[in-house]
PDB file of C-alpha atoms and ligand atoms in Angstrom:
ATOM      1  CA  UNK A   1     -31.425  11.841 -20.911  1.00 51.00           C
ATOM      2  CA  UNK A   2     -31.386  15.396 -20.843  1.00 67.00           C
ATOM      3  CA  UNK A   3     -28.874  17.938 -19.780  1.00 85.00           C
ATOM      4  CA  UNK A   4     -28.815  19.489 -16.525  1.00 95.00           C
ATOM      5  CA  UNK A   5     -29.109  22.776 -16.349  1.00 97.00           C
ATOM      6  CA  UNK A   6     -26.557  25.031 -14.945  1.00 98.00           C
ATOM      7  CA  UNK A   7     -27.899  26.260 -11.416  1.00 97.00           C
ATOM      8  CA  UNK A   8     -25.561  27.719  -8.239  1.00 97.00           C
ATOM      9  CA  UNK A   9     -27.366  25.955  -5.747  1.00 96.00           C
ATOM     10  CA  UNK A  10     -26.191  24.271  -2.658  1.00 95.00           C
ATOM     11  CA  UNK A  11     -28.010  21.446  -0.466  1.00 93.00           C
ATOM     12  CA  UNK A  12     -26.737  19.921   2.853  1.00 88.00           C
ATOM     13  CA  UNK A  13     -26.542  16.769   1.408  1.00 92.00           C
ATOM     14  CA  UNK A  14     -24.202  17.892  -1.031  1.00 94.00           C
ATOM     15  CA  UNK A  15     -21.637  18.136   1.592  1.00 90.00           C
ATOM     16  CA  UNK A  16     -22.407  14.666   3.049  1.00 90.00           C
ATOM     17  CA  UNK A  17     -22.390  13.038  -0.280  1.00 93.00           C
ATOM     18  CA  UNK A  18     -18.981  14.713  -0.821  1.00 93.00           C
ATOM     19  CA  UNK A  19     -17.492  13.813   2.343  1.00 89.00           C
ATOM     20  CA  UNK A  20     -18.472   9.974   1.238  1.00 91.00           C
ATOM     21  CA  UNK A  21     -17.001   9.909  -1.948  1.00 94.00           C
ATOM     22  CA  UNK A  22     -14.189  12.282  -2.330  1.00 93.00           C
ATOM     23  CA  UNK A  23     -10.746  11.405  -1.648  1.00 92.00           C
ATOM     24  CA  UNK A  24      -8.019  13.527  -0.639  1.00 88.00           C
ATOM     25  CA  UNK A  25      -4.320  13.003  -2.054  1.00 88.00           C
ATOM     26  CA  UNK A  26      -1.460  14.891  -1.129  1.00 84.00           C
ATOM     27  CA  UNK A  27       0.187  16.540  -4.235  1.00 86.00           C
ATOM     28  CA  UNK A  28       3.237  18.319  -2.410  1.00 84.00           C
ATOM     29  CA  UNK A  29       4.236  20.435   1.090  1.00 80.00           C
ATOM     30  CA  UNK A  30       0.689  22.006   1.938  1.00 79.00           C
ATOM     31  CA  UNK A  31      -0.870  21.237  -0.942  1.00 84.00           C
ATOM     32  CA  UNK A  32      -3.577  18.392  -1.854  1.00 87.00           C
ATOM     33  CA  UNK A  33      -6.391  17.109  -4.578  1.00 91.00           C
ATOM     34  CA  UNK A  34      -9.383  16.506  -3.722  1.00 91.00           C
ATOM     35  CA  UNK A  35     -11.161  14.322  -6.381  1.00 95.00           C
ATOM     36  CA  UNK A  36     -14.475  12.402  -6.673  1.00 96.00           C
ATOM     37  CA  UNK A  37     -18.542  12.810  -8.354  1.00 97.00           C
ATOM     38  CA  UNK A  38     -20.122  16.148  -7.884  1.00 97.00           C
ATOM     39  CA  UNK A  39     -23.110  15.537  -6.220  1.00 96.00           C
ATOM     40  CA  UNK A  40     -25.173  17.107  -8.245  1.00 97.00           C
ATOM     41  CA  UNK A  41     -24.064  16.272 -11.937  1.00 97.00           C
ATOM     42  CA  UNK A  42     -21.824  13.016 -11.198  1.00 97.00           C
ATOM     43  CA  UNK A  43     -18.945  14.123 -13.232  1.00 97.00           C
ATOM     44  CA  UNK A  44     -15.503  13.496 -11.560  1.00 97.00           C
ATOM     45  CA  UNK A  45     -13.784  16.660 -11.004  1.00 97.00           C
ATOM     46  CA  UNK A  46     -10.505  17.840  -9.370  1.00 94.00           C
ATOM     47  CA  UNK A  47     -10.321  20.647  -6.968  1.00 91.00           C
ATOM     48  CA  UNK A  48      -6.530  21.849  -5.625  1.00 89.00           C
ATOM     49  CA  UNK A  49      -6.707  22.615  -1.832  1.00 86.00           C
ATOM     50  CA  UNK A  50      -4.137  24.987  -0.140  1.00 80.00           C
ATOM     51  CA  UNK A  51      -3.256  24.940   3.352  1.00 71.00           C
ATOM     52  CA  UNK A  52       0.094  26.793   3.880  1.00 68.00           C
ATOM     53  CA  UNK A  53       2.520  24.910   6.528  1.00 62.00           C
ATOM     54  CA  UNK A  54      -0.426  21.810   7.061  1.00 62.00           C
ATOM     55  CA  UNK A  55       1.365  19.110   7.283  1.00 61.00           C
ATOM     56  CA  UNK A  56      -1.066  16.319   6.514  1.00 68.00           C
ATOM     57  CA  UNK A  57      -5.150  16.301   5.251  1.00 70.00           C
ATOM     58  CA  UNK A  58      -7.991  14.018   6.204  1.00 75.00           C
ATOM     59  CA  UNK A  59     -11.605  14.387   4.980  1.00 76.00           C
ATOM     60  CA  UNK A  60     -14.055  14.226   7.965  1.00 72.00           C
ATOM     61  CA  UNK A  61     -17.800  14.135   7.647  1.00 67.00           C
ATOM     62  CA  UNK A  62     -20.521  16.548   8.941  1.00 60.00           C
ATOM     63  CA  UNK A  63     -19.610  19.402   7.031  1.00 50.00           C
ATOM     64  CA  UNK A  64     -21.691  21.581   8.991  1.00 57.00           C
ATOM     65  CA  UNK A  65     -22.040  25.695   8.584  1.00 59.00           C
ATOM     66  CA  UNK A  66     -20.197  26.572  12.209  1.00 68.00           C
ATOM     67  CA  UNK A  67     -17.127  27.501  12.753  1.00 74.00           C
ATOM     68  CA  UNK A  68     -14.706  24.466  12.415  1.00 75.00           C
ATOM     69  CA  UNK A  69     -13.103  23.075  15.388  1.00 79.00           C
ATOM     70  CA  UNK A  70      -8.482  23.737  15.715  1.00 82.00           C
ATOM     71  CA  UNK A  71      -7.483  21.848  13.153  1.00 81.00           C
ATOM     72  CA  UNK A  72     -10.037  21.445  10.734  1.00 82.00           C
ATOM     73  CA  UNK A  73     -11.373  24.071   8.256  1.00 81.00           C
ATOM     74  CA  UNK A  74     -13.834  24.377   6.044  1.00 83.00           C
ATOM     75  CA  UNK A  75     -12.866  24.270   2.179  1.00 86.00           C
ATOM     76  CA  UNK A  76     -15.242  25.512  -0.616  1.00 89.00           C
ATOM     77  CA  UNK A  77     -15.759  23.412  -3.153  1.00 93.00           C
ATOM     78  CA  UNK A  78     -17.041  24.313  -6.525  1.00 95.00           C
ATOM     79  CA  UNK A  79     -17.878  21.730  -9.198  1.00 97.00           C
ATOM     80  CA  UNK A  80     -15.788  22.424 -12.491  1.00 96.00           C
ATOM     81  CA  UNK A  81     -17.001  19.597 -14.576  1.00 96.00           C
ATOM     82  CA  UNK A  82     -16.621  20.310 -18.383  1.00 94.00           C
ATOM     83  CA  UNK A  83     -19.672  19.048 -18.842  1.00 94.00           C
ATOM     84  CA  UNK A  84     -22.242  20.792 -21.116  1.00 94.00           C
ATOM     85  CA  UNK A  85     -24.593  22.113 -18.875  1.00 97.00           C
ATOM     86  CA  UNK A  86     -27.540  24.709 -20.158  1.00 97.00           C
ATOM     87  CA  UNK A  87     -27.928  27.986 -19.216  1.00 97.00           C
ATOM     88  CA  UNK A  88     -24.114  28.779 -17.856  1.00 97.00           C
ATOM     89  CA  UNK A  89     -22.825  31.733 -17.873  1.00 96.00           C
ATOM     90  CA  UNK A  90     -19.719  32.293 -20.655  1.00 95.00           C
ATOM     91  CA  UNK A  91     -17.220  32.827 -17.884  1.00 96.00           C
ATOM     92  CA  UNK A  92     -18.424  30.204 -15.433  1.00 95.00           C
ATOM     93  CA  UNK A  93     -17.587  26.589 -15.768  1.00 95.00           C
ATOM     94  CA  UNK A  94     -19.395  23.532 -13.782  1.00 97.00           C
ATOM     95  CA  UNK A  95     -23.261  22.996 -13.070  1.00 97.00           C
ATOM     96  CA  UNK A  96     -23.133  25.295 -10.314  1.00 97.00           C
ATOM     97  CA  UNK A  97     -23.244  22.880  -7.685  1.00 97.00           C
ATOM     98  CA  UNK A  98     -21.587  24.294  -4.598  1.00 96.00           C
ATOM     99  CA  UNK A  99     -20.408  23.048  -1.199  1.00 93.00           C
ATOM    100  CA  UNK A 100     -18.514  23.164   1.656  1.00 89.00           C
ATOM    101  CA  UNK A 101     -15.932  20.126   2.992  1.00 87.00           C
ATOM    102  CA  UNK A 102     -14.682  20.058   6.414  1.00 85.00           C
ATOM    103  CA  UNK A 103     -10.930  18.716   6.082  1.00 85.00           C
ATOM    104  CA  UNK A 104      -8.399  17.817   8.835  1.00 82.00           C
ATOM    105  CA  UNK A 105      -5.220  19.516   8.670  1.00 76.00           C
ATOM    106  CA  UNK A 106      -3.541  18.059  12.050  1.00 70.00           C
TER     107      UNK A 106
HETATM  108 ZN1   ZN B   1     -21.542  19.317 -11.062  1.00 82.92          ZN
HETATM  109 ZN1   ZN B   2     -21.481  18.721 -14.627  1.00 82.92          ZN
END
């Protein structure tokens, strides 16, 4: 099996795989983990999500490109596997496997 290589790409189905898989668990006042497979390379990975005065999080699905509705937003998610993956950039970590999750703050 070969190595990925490192690309910054995005695909909608990213997104939906994300929304499947990841979980979101509240780490403190306004802040939470999100944590499950990068779509792309499969590697587990953390990401820290901020929200300021949000009380609670929920992950919905259809992570779509429009504006979100009150009460959601839309958090970037970057995939910051450790993973040795050709190509990348000294200062860059991941595959380069981007997306965006639609979360529920409310
Ligand atoms: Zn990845
Ligand atoms: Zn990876």
């Amino acid at each position: 099996m070969s190595a990925l290589p490192y690309a910054e790409v995005t695909e909608d189905s990213y997104a939906e795989r994300a929304a499947a898989d990841f979980t979101l668990t509240e780490v403190g006042p306004g802040t939470a983990e999100l944590k499950g497979p990068c779509p792309r390379c499969g590697t587990v990975i953390h990401v820290p999500v901020v929200a300021g005065t949000y009380k609670s999080f929920r992950l919905t699905r259809g992570a779509r490109r429009s504006a979100p509705p009150p009460g959601e937003r839309l958090e970037p998610v970057i995939c910051t596997c450790a993973d040795d993956h050709p190509g990348r950039p000294a200062d860059k970590v991941g595959c380069g496997a981007f997306w965006l999750l639609r979360i529920s703050t409310s």
